[in-house]
Short mmCIF file of N, CA and C in Angstrom, two decimals:
data_model
loop_
_atom_site.label_atom_id
_atom_site.label_comp_id
_atom_site.label_asym_id
_atom_site.label_seq_id
_atom_site.Cartn_x
_atom_site.Cartn_y
_atom_site.Cartn_z
N MET Y 1408 267.96 123.46 97.70
CA MET Y 1408 267.91 124.05 96.37
C MET Y 1408 269.20 124.85 96.12
N ILE Y 1409 269.70 124.73 94.93
CA ILE Y 1409 270.95 125.41 94.57
C ILE Y 1409 270.66 126.87 94.23
N ASN Y 1410 271.49 127.75 94.77
CA ASN Y 1410 271.38 129.19 94.53
C ASN Y 1410 272.71 129.65 93.92
N HIS Y 1411 272.82 129.57 92.60
CA HIS Y 1411 274.08 129.93 91.94
C HIS Y 1411 274.35 131.42 92.08
N ILE Y 1412 275.49 131.74 92.71
CA ILE Y 1412 275.87 133.13 92.94
C ILE Y 1412 277.25 133.45 92.37
N GLY Y 1413 277.88 132.49 91.73
CA GLY Y 1413 279.17 132.72 91.09
C GLY Y 1413 280.34 132.78 92.04
N THR Y 1414 281.47 133.13 91.49
CA THR Y 1414 282.73 133.17 92.21
C THR Y 1414 282.86 134.49 92.95
N ASN Y 1415 282.61 134.45 94.23
CA ASN Y 1415 282.81 135.62 95.08
C ASN Y 1415 284.04 135.40 95.95
N SER Y 1416 284.64 136.47 96.39
CA SER Y 1416 285.86 136.38 97.20
C SER Y 1416 285.59 135.72 98.55
N ILE Y 1417 286.57 134.93 98.97
CA ILE Y 1417 286.54 134.26 100.27
C ILE Y 1417 287.88 134.58 100.94
N LYS Y 1418 287.83 134.99 102.20
CA LYS Y 1418 289.08 135.28 102.91
C LYS Y 1418 289.27 134.28 104.05
N THR Y 1419 290.50 133.84 104.20
CA THR Y 1419 290.89 133.01 105.34
C THR Y 1419 292.04 133.75 106.03
N ILE Y 1420 292.61 133.15 107.03
CA ILE Y 1420 293.71 133.80 107.75
C ILE Y 1420 294.86 134.14 106.81
N ARG Y 1421 295.23 133.20 105.94
CA ARG Y 1421 296.40 133.41 105.06
C ARG Y 1421 296.07 133.70 103.61
N LEU Y 1422 294.83 133.47 103.22
CA LEU Y 1422 294.49 133.47 101.79
C LEU Y 1422 293.37 134.43 101.44
N ILE Y 1423 293.40 134.87 100.18
CA ILE Y 1423 292.24 135.49 99.56
C ILE Y 1423 291.93 134.63 98.33
N LEU Y 1424 290.77 134.02 98.34
CA LEU Y 1424 290.32 133.25 97.18
C LEU Y 1424 289.43 134.19 96.39
N ARG Y 1425 289.80 134.46 95.15
CA ARG Y 1425 289.10 135.47 94.37
C ARG Y 1425 289.10 135.09 92.90
N ARG Y 1426 288.37 135.89 92.12
CA ARG Y 1426 288.35 135.67 90.68
C ARG Y 1426 289.75 135.93 90.09
N PHE Y 1427 290.05 135.17 89.05
CA PHE Y 1427 291.28 135.42 88.31
C PHE Y 1427 291.17 136.75 87.59
N GLN Y 1428 292.32 137.40 87.42
CA GLN Y 1428 292.45 138.65 86.67
C GLN Y 1428 293.58 138.46 85.67
N ILE Y 1429 293.52 139.18 84.57
CA ILE Y 1429 294.58 139.09 83.56
C ILE Y 1429 295.95 139.31 84.19
N GLU Y 1430 296.01 140.17 85.20
CA GLU Y 1430 297.28 140.47 85.87
C GLU Y 1430 297.87 139.26 86.60
N ASP Y 1431 297.12 138.19 86.73
CA ASP Y 1431 297.60 136.97 87.39
C ASP Y 1431 298.39 136.06 86.45
N THR Y 1432 298.49 136.44 85.19
CA THR Y 1432 299.13 135.59 84.19
C THR Y 1432 300.54 135.19 84.59
N TYR Y 1433 301.36 136.15 84.97
CA TYR Y 1433 302.76 135.83 85.31
C TYR Y 1433 302.83 134.89 86.51
N ASP Y 1434 302.06 135.18 87.57
CA ASP Y 1434 302.08 134.32 88.76
C ASP Y 1434 301.67 132.89 88.42
N MET Y 1435 300.60 132.74 87.64
CA MET Y 1435 300.12 131.40 87.28
C MET Y 1435 301.18 130.65 86.48
N PHE Y 1436 301.74 131.32 85.48
CA PHE Y 1436 302.75 130.66 84.65
C PHE Y 1436 303.95 130.26 85.49
N LYS Y 1437 304.44 131.16 86.30
CA LYS Y 1437 305.64 130.92 87.13
C LYS Y 1437 305.39 129.87 88.21
N ASN Y 1438 304.27 129.98 88.90
CA ASN Y 1438 304.06 129.16 90.10
C ASN Y 1438 303.53 127.76 89.84
N TRP Y 1439 302.78 127.55 88.74
CA TRP Y 1439 302.30 126.18 88.52
C TRP Y 1439 302.05 125.79 87.07
N ALA Y 1440 301.64 126.68 86.21
CA ALA Y 1440 301.22 126.28 84.86
C ALA Y 1440 302.38 125.83 83.97
N SER Y 1441 303.60 126.19 84.31
CA SER Y 1441 304.75 125.80 83.49
C SER Y 1441 305.58 124.68 84.11
N ASP Y 1442 305.16 124.18 85.27
CA ASP Y 1442 305.96 123.21 86.01
C ASP Y 1442 305.47 121.77 85.81
N LYS Y 1443 306.30 120.95 85.19
CA LYS Y 1443 305.94 119.55 84.90
C LYS Y 1443 305.61 118.77 86.15
N GLU Y 1444 306.38 118.96 87.21
CA GLU Y 1444 306.14 118.17 88.42
C GLU Y 1444 304.83 118.55 89.10
N THR Y 1445 304.53 119.84 89.15
CA THR Y 1445 303.27 120.29 89.74
C THR Y 1445 302.08 119.70 88.98
N LEU Y 1446 302.20 119.61 87.68
CA LEU Y 1446 301.09 119.17 86.83
C LEU Y 1446 301.14 117.69 86.47
N LYS Y 1447 302.02 116.96 87.09
CA LYS Y 1447 302.27 115.56 86.74
C LYS Y 1447 300.99 114.73 86.64
N PHE Y 1448 300.03 114.95 87.55
CA PHE Y 1448 298.83 114.12 87.58
C PHE Y 1448 297.60 114.81 86.99
N LEU Y 1449 297.80 115.95 86.36
CA LEU Y 1449 296.67 116.66 85.76
C LEU Y 1449 296.63 116.42 84.26
N PRO Y 1450 295.45 116.44 83.65
CA PRO Y 1450 295.35 116.13 82.23
C PRO Y 1450 295.87 117.21 81.30
N TRP Y 1451 296.10 118.41 81.80
CA TRP Y 1451 296.58 119.51 80.96
C TRP Y 1451 297.99 119.93 81.38
N GLY Y 1452 298.65 120.63 80.48
CA GLY Y 1452 299.91 121.27 80.80
C GLY Y 1452 301.12 120.39 80.57
N PRO Y 1453 302.28 120.91 80.88
CA PRO Y 1453 302.50 122.30 81.26
C PRO Y 1453 302.36 123.24 80.06
N HIS Y 1454 302.10 124.52 80.36
CA HIS Y 1454 301.97 125.51 79.30
C HIS Y 1454 303.34 125.76 78.66
N SER Y 1455 303.34 125.82 77.34
CA SER Y 1455 304.59 125.98 76.60
C SER Y 1455 305.16 127.39 76.72
N ASP Y 1456 304.29 128.38 76.88
CA ASP Y 1456 304.75 129.76 77.09
C ASP Y 1456 303.65 130.55 77.79
N ILE Y 1457 303.99 131.75 78.20
CA ILE Y 1457 303.08 132.56 79.00
C ILE Y 1457 301.81 132.96 78.25
N ASN Y 1458 301.88 132.96 76.92
CA ASN Y 1458 300.68 133.31 76.14
C ASN Y 1458 299.58 132.27 76.29
N VAL Y 1459 299.94 131.01 76.47
CA VAL Y 1459 298.95 129.96 76.71
C VAL Y 1459 298.24 130.24 78.04
N THR Y 1460 299.02 130.62 79.03
CA THR Y 1460 298.45 130.95 80.34
C THR Y 1460 297.53 132.16 80.23
N ARG Y 1461 297.98 133.18 79.53
CA ARG Y 1461 297.16 134.39 79.35
C ARG Y 1461 295.84 134.04 78.68
N TRP Y 1462 295.87 133.20 77.64
CA TRP Y 1462 294.65 132.80 76.94
C TRP Y 1462 293.71 132.07 77.89
N ARG Y 1463 294.25 131.18 78.73
CA ARG Y 1463 293.43 130.44 79.70
C ARG Y 1463 292.73 131.41 80.65
N ILE Y 1464 293.47 132.36 81.19
CA ILE Y 1464 292.88 133.32 82.14
C ILE Y 1464 291.85 134.20 81.45
N ILE Y 1465 292.11 134.63 80.24
CA ILE Y 1465 291.12 135.45 79.50
C ILE Y 1465 289.81 134.68 79.39
N ASN Y 1466 289.88 133.40 79.08
CA ASN Y 1466 288.65 132.60 78.97
C ASN Y 1466 287.95 132.45 80.32
N TRP Y 1467 288.73 132.24 81.37
CA TRP Y 1467 288.12 132.15 82.71
C TRP Y 1467 287.41 133.44 83.07
N VAL Y 1468 288.05 134.57 82.81
CA VAL Y 1468 287.46 135.87 83.13
C VAL Y 1468 286.14 136.04 82.37
N LYS Y 1469 286.10 135.67 81.11
CA LYS Y 1469 284.85 135.75 80.33
C LYS Y 1469 283.76 134.89 80.96
N ASN Y 1470 284.12 133.72 81.46
CA ASN Y 1470 283.14 132.81 82.03
C ASN Y 1470 282.54 133.28 83.35
N TYR Y 1471 283.18 134.25 84.01
CA TYR Y 1471 282.64 134.74 85.28
C TYR Y 1471 281.28 135.41 85.13
N SER Y 1472 280.88 135.74 83.93
CA SER Y 1472 279.56 136.35 83.73
C SER Y 1472 278.43 135.35 84.01
N SER Y 1473 278.76 134.07 84.04
CA SER Y 1473 277.78 133.03 84.35
C SER Y 1473 277.73 132.79 85.85
N PRO Y 1474 276.54 132.82 86.46
CA PRO Y 1474 276.45 132.64 87.91
C PRO Y 1474 276.76 131.22 88.40
N ASN Y 1475 276.87 130.26 87.49
CA ASN Y 1475 277.18 128.89 87.93
C ASN Y 1475 278.65 128.52 87.71
N VAL Y 1476 279.51 129.52 87.55
CA VAL Y 1476 280.95 129.30 87.41
C VAL Y 1476 281.62 129.62 88.74
N TYR Y 1477 282.41 128.65 89.23
CA TYR Y 1477 283.13 128.80 90.49
C TYR Y 1477 284.59 128.46 90.24
N ASN Y 1478 285.43 129.48 90.14
CA ASN Y 1478 286.83 129.30 89.79
C ASN Y 1478 287.66 130.36 90.51
N TRP Y 1479 288.35 129.95 91.56
CA TRP Y 1479 289.10 130.88 92.38
C TRP Y 1479 290.60 130.83 92.13
N ALA Y 1480 291.21 132.00 92.12
CA ALA Y 1480 292.66 132.13 92.22
C ALA Y 1480 292.98 132.09 93.71
N ILE Y 1481 294.02 131.38 94.08
CA ILE Y 1481 294.46 131.32 95.48
C ILE Y 1481 295.59 132.32 95.65
N TYR Y 1482 295.28 133.41 96.33
CA TYR Y 1482 296.24 134.48 96.57
C TYR Y 1482 296.77 134.34 97.99
N LEU Y 1483 298.09 134.15 98.11
CA LEU Y 1483 298.73 134.02 99.41
C LEU Y 1483 299.14 135.41 99.87
N LYS Y 1484 298.51 135.87 100.95
CA LYS Y 1484 298.74 137.24 101.43
C LYS Y 1484 300.21 137.52 101.71
N SER Y 1485 300.89 136.60 102.38
CA SER Y 1485 302.28 136.84 102.77
C SER Y 1485 303.22 136.94 101.56
N ALA Y 1486 302.94 136.21 100.51
CA ALA Y 1486 303.78 136.24 99.30
C ALA Y 1486 303.33 137.32 98.32
N LYS Y 1487 302.11 137.82 98.50
CA LYS Y 1487 301.52 138.82 97.61
C LYS Y 1487 301.49 138.34 96.16
N GLU Y 1488 301.08 137.05 96.00
CA GLU Y 1488 300.98 136.50 94.65
C GLU Y 1488 299.97 135.35 94.61
N VAL Y 1489 299.52 135.05 93.39
CA VAL Y 1489 298.62 133.93 93.16
C VAL Y 1489 299.47 132.68 93.05
N ILE Y 1490 299.09 131.66 93.85
CA ILE Y 1490 299.94 130.46 93.94
C ILE Y 1490 299.23 129.19 93.48
N GLY Y 1491 297.95 129.29 93.15
CA GLY Y 1491 297.20 128.11 92.73
C GLY Y 1491 295.78 128.45 92.37
N SER Y 1492 294.99 127.39 92.14
CA SER Y 1492 293.58 127.58 91.77
C SER Y 1492 292.74 126.48 92.40
N ILE Y 1493 291.46 126.77 92.54
CA ILE Y 1493 290.48 125.79 93.01
C ILE Y 1493 289.17 126.13 92.34
N SER Y 1494 288.48 125.09 91.85
CA SER Y 1494 287.26 125.34 91.09
C SER Y 1494 286.28 124.18 91.19
N VAL Y 1495 285.03 124.48 90.83
CA VAL Y 1495 284.03 123.44 90.65
C VAL Y 1495 284.20 122.94 89.22
N GLU Y 1496 284.50 121.66 89.09
CA GLU Y 1496 284.74 121.06 87.78
C GLU Y 1496 283.46 120.49 87.17
N VAL Y 1497 282.62 119.90 88.01
CA VAL Y 1497 281.37 119.27 87.56
C VAL Y 1497 280.29 119.64 88.57
N SER Y 1498 279.12 120.00 88.06
CA SER Y 1498 278.00 120.35 88.95
C SER Y 1498 276.77 119.57 88.52
N ASN Y 1499 276.05 119.05 89.50
CA ASN Y 1499 274.79 118.35 89.25
C ASN Y 1499 273.74 118.97 90.16
N ASP Y 1500 273.02 119.96 89.62
CA ASP Y 1500 272.05 120.69 90.44
C ASP Y 1500 270.91 119.80 90.91
N LYS Y 1501 270.51 118.85 90.09
CA LYS Y 1501 269.41 117.96 90.47
C LYS Y 1501 269.77 117.16 91.72
N GLU Y 1502 271.01 116.69 91.78
CA GLU Y 1502 271.46 115.92 92.94
C GLU Y 1502 272.10 116.80 94.01
N GLU Y 1503 272.15 118.10 93.76
CA GLU Y 1503 272.75 119.07 94.69
C GLU Y 1503 274.18 118.68 95.05
N SER Y 1504 274.94 118.29 94.02
CA SER Y 1504 276.32 117.88 94.24
C SER Y 1504 277.25 118.55 93.24
N CYS Y 1505 278.51 118.60 93.61
CA CYS Y 1505 279.52 119.14 92.70
C CYS Y 1505 280.84 118.45 92.97
N GLU Y 1506 281.74 118.58 92.01
CA GLU Y 1506 283.09 118.04 92.15
C GLU Y 1506 284.07 119.19 92.05
N ILE Y 1507 284.99 119.26 92.99
CA ILE Y 1507 286.00 120.31 92.97
C ILE Y 1507 287.35 119.76 92.53
N GLY Y 1508 288.15 120.65 91.99
CA GLY Y 1508 289.51 120.32 91.60
C GLY Y 1508 290.42 121.46 92.00
N TYR Y 1509 291.71 121.17 92.20
CA TYR Y 1509 292.62 122.21 92.65
C TYR Y 1509 294.04 121.92 92.21
N CYS Y 1510 294.85 122.96 92.26
CA CYS Y 1510 296.27 122.85 91.93
C CYS Y 1510 297.00 123.97 92.65
N ILE Y 1511 298.17 123.66 93.16
CA ILE Y 1511 298.98 124.67 93.84
C ILE Y 1511 300.44 124.45 93.45
N GLY Y 1512 301.17 125.54 93.30
CA GLY Y 1512 302.57 125.48 92.91
C GLY Y 1512 303.42 124.68 93.89
N LYS Y 1513 304.37 123.96 93.35
CA LYS Y 1513 305.24 123.08 94.14
C LYS Y 1513 305.94 123.82 95.29
N ALA Y 1514 306.31 125.06 95.08
CA ALA Y 1514 307.00 125.83 96.12
C ALA Y 1514 306.13 126.04 97.35
N PHE Y 1515 304.83 125.76 97.23
CA PHE Y 1515 303.89 126.01 98.33
C PHE Y 1515 303.31 124.71 98.91
N TRP Y 1516 303.82 123.57 98.46
CA TRP Y 1516 303.38 122.28 98.97
C TRP Y 1516 303.81 122.12 100.43
N GLY Y 1517 303.02 121.35 101.17
CA GLY Y 1517 303.40 120.98 102.52
C GLY Y 1517 303.22 122.07 103.57
N ARG Y 1518 302.51 123.13 103.25
CA ARG Y 1518 302.31 124.23 104.20
C ARG Y 1518 300.87 124.33 104.70
N GLU Y 1519 300.06 123.31 104.40
CA GLU Y 1519 298.65 123.30 104.81
C GLU Y 1519 297.82 124.38 104.12
N ILE Y 1520 298.31 124.93 103.03
CA ILE Y 1520 297.59 125.97 102.31
C ILE Y 1520 296.38 125.39 101.58
N MET Y 1521 296.59 124.29 100.88
CA MET Y 1521 295.48 123.75 100.09
C MET Y 1521 294.34 123.23 100.96
N PRO Y 1522 294.59 122.51 102.06
CA PRO Y 1522 293.46 122.13 102.91
C PRO Y 1522 292.67 123.36 103.41
N GLU Y 1523 293.38 124.44 103.71
CA GLU Y 1523 292.73 125.68 104.14
C GLU Y 1523 291.82 126.22 103.04
N ALA Y 1524 292.32 126.21 101.81
CA ALA Y 1524 291.52 126.69 100.67
C ALA Y 1524 290.32 125.77 100.42
N VAL Y 1525 290.54 124.46 100.47
CA VAL Y 1525 289.45 123.51 100.21
C VAL Y 1525 288.35 123.65 101.27
N ARG Y 1526 288.73 123.77 102.53
CA ARG Y 1526 287.73 123.95 103.59
C ARG Y 1526 286.90 125.22 103.36
N ALA Y 1527 287.57 126.30 103.00
CA ALA Y 1527 286.87 127.57 102.78
C ALA Y 1527 285.91 127.47 101.59
N VAL Y 1528 286.35 126.85 100.52
CA VAL Y 1528 285.49 126.69 99.34
C VAL Y 1528 284.33 125.76 99.65
N MET Y 1529 284.57 124.67 100.37
CA MET Y 1529 283.47 123.77 100.72
C MET Y 1529 282.44 124.50 101.58
N HIS Y 1530 282.88 125.31 102.52
CA HIS Y 1530 281.95 126.08 103.35
C HIS Y 1530 281.09 126.99 102.47
N TYR Y 1531 281.72 127.68 101.53
CA TYR Y 1531 281.01 128.57 100.60
C TYR Y 1531 279.99 127.78 99.77
N LEU Y 1532 280.42 126.65 99.23
CA LEU Y 1532 279.54 125.86 98.36
C LEU Y 1532 278.38 125.25 99.15
N PHE Y 1533 278.61 124.85 100.38
CA PHE Y 1533 277.53 124.32 101.22
C PHE Y 1533 276.60 125.43 101.70
N CYS Y 1534 277.16 126.46 102.30
CA CYS Y 1534 276.36 127.45 103.03
C CYS Y 1534 275.83 128.59 102.17
N GLU Y 1535 276.53 128.93 101.12
CA GLU Y 1535 276.09 130.04 100.27
C GLU Y 1535 275.37 129.55 99.01
N VAL Y 1536 275.89 128.49 98.41
CA VAL Y 1536 275.32 128.00 97.15
C VAL Y 1536 274.24 126.95 97.40
N GLY Y 1537 274.42 126.10 98.40
CA GLY Y 1537 273.41 125.12 98.74
C GLY Y 1537 273.67 123.69 98.31
N TYR Y 1538 274.91 123.40 97.90
CA TYR Y 1538 275.22 122.00 97.58
C TYR Y 1538 275.11 121.17 98.85
N LYS Y 1539 274.73 119.91 98.68
CA LYS Y 1539 274.62 118.97 99.81
C LYS Y 1539 275.74 117.94 99.82
N LYS Y 1540 276.44 117.82 98.69
CA LYS Y 1540 277.50 116.81 98.55
C LYS Y 1540 278.61 117.41 97.69
N ILE Y 1541 279.84 117.30 98.18
CA ILE Y 1541 281.01 117.76 97.42
C ILE Y 1541 281.95 116.58 97.25
N ILE Y 1542 282.38 116.39 96.02
CA ILE Y 1542 283.25 115.27 95.63
C ILE Y 1542 284.60 115.84 95.19
N ALA Y 1543 285.64 115.09 95.44
CA ALA Y 1543 286.96 115.38 94.88
C ALA Y 1543 287.61 114.04 94.57
N ARG Y 1544 288.47 114.01 93.59
CA ARG Y 1544 289.13 112.76 93.26
C ARG Y 1544 290.55 113.04 92.82
N HIS Y 1545 291.38 112.01 92.96
CA HIS Y 1545 292.78 112.16 92.58
C HIS Y 1545 293.30 110.86 91.99
N ASP Y 1546 294.28 111.00 91.13
CA ASP Y 1546 295.02 109.85 90.61
C ASP Y 1546 295.57 109.11 91.83
N VAL Y 1547 295.40 107.80 91.85
CA VAL Y 1547 295.83 107.02 93.02
C VAL Y 1547 297.33 107.17 93.31
N LYS Y 1548 298.10 107.53 92.32
CA LYS Y 1548 299.54 107.74 92.55
C LYS Y 1548 299.83 109.10 93.20
N ASN Y 1549 298.85 109.98 93.20
CA ASN Y 1549 299.03 111.31 93.79
C ASN Y 1549 298.50 111.31 95.23
N LYS Y 1550 299.22 110.62 96.08
CA LYS Y 1550 298.78 110.45 97.47
C LYS Y 1550 298.69 111.77 98.24
N ALA Y 1551 299.51 112.74 97.88
CA ALA Y 1551 299.47 114.04 98.57
C ALA Y 1551 298.12 114.71 98.38
N SER Y 1552 297.53 114.57 97.21
CA SER Y 1552 296.21 115.16 96.98
C SER Y 1552 295.16 114.49 97.86
N GLY Y 1553 295.27 113.20 98.06
CA GLY Y 1553 294.37 112.50 98.97
C GLY Y 1553 294.51 112.98 100.40
N ARG Y 1554 295.75 113.28 100.81
CA ARG Y 1554 295.96 113.81 102.16
C ARG Y 1554 295.31 115.19 102.31
N VAL Y 1555 295.36 116.00 101.25
CA VAL Y 1555 294.67 117.30 101.28
C VAL Y 1555 293.19 117.09 101.52
N MET Y 1556 292.59 116.17 100.80
CA MET Y 1556 291.15 115.89 100.94
C MET Y 1556 290.82 115.44 102.35
N GLN Y 1557 291.64 114.56 102.91
CA GLN Y 1557 291.42 114.09 104.28
C GLN Y 1557 291.54 115.24 105.28
N LYS Y 1558 292.57 116.06 105.14
CA LYS Y 1558 292.78 117.19 106.06
C LYS Y 1558 291.65 118.21 105.96
N ALA Y 1559 291.02 118.28 104.79
CA ALA Y 1559 289.90 119.21 104.60
C ALA Y 1559 288.59 118.64 105.13
N GLY Y 1560 288.62 117.39 105.63
CA GLY Y 1560 287.43 116.79 106.23
C GLY Y 1560 286.65 115.87 105.32
N MET Y 1561 287.20 115.57 104.15
CA MET Y 1561 286.53 114.66 103.23
C MET Y 1561 286.84 113.21 103.62
N LYS Y 1562 285.94 112.31 103.26
CA LYS Y 1562 286.08 110.89 103.58
C LYS Y 1562 286.26 110.09 102.29
N PHE Y 1563 287.14 109.09 102.36
CA PHE Y 1563 287.35 108.20 101.22
C PHE Y 1563 286.04 107.49 100.89
N ASP Y 1564 285.72 107.42 99.60
CA ASP Y 1564 284.49 106.78 99.15
C ASP Y 1564 284.76 105.49 98.37
N ARG Y 1565 285.61 105.59 97.34
CA ARG Y 1565 285.85 104.41 96.50
C ARG Y 1565 286.99 104.68 95.52
N ILE Y 1566 287.41 103.60 94.85
CA ILE Y 1566 288.37 103.68 93.75
C ILE Y 1566 287.59 103.43 92.46
N ILE Y 1567 287.84 104.24 91.46
CA ILE Y 1567 287.29 103.99 90.12
C ILE Y 1567 288.48 103.61 89.24
N HIS Y 1568 288.37 102.45 88.61
CA HIS Y 1568 289.49 101.92 87.83
C HIS Y 1568 289.44 102.37 86.37
N ASN Y 1569 290.63 102.49 85.80
CA ASN Y 1569 290.81 102.79 84.36
C ASN Y 1569 289.98 103.98 83.89
N VAL Y 1570 290.11 105.08 84.61
CA VAL Y 1570 289.35 106.29 84.29
C VAL Y 1570 289.82 106.92 82.99
N GLY Y 1571 291.09 106.87 82.75
CA GLY Y 1571 291.63 107.48 81.53
C GLY Y 1571 293.11 107.20 81.42
N ARG Y 1572 293.74 107.97 80.56
CA ARG Y 1572 295.18 107.81 80.33
C ARG Y 1572 295.91 109.07 80.78
N ARG Y 1573 297.04 108.83 81.43
CA ARG Y 1573 297.93 109.93 81.78
C ARG Y 1573 298.57 110.45 80.50
N ARG Y 1574 299.23 111.60 80.61
CA ARG Y 1574 299.90 112.16 79.44
C ARG Y 1574 300.99 111.23 78.91
N ASP Y 1575 301.52 110.34 79.78
CA ASP Y 1575 302.54 109.39 79.32
C ASP Y 1575 301.93 108.15 78.66
N GLY Y 1576 300.57 108.11 78.59
CA GLY Y 1576 299.88 107.01 77.94
C GLY Y 1576 299.41 105.90 78.87
N SER Y 1577 299.88 105.89 80.12
CA SER Y 1577 299.49 104.83 81.05
C SER Y 1577 298.07 105.05 81.58
N LEU Y 1578 297.37 103.93 81.81
CA LEU Y 1578 296.03 103.99 82.39
C LEU Y 1578 296.13 104.38 83.86
N TYR Y 1579 295.10 105.07 84.35
CA TYR Y 1579 295.12 105.41 85.77
C TYR Y 1579 293.76 105.19 86.42
N ASP Y 1580 293.82 104.99 87.74
CA ASP Y 1580 292.65 104.85 88.59
C ASP Y 1580 292.55 106.12 89.43
N VAL Y 1581 291.34 106.42 89.92
CA VAL Y 1581 291.18 107.57 90.82
C VAL Y 1581 290.57 107.13 92.13
N ALA Y 1582 291.01 107.79 93.20
CA ALA Y 1582 290.39 107.65 94.51
C ALA Y 1582 289.38 108.78 94.64
N VAL Y 1583 288.19 108.46 95.10
CA VAL Y 1583 287.10 109.44 95.23
C VAL Y 1583 286.88 109.72 96.70
N TYR Y 1584 286.80 111.00 97.04
CA TYR Y 1584 286.50 111.45 98.40
C TYR Y 1584 285.22 112.27 98.37
N VAL Y 1585 284.48 112.25 99.48
CA VAL Y 1585 283.19 112.92 99.55
C VAL Y 1585 283.05 113.65 100.89
N LYS Y 1586 282.37 114.76 100.83
CA LYS Y 1586 281.96 115.48 102.05
C LYS Y 1586 280.50 115.85 101.86
N TYR Y 1587 279.68 115.52 102.87
CA TYR Y 1587 278.26 115.87 102.86
C TYR Y 1587 278.03 117.08 103.75
N TYR Y 1588 277.05 117.87 103.41
CA TYR Y 1588 276.73 119.07 104.18
C TYR Y 1588 276.50 118.76 105.65
N ASP Y 1589 275.83 117.67 105.93
CA ASP Y 1589 275.49 117.35 107.31
C ASP Y 1589 276.53 116.51 108.04
N ASP Y 1590 277.73 116.31 107.42
CA ASP Y 1590 278.82 115.62 108.12
C ASP Y 1590 279.31 116.46 109.28
N LYS Y 1591 279.64 115.81 110.34
CA LYS Y 1591 280.19 116.52 111.51
C LYS Y 1591 281.66 116.78 111.31
#
């Protein structure tokens, strides 16, 4: 049974995963929301100016009043700044499943930060919230995101074809990865 408890802080060796705050606006804009390459495979962005980022964070902060909202800022302790985000994008309480999505600034790629964050969030969602299945998916051209899913312990499930259009108008397929609560 799902026990929605909302976005609570999670600490790992290098990270603090916590609720977004208005004060995170500059970090988000600088580290990922304004960067075309970081957002290349995401349906939104880049933000045209910092006010767009501020508006996004204000809305996220308002949504934290709902216990079924899970949206973490990824704070890197050593850098003393927010470098990315990870959230539950879709939830199906009846099937006890959810889909997570994430983004991290290009300057922080390749440091094993995102797999660390994904593992911590999956543990929280399995052990604290009660999900039995966690899904993640990526544009098939974004192979690095698939490697994050694999490093976090997720297993490839399938390809879904012609899911939508990229911002450049081209059709794209997604690779779907899954992790079950009882997976070893």
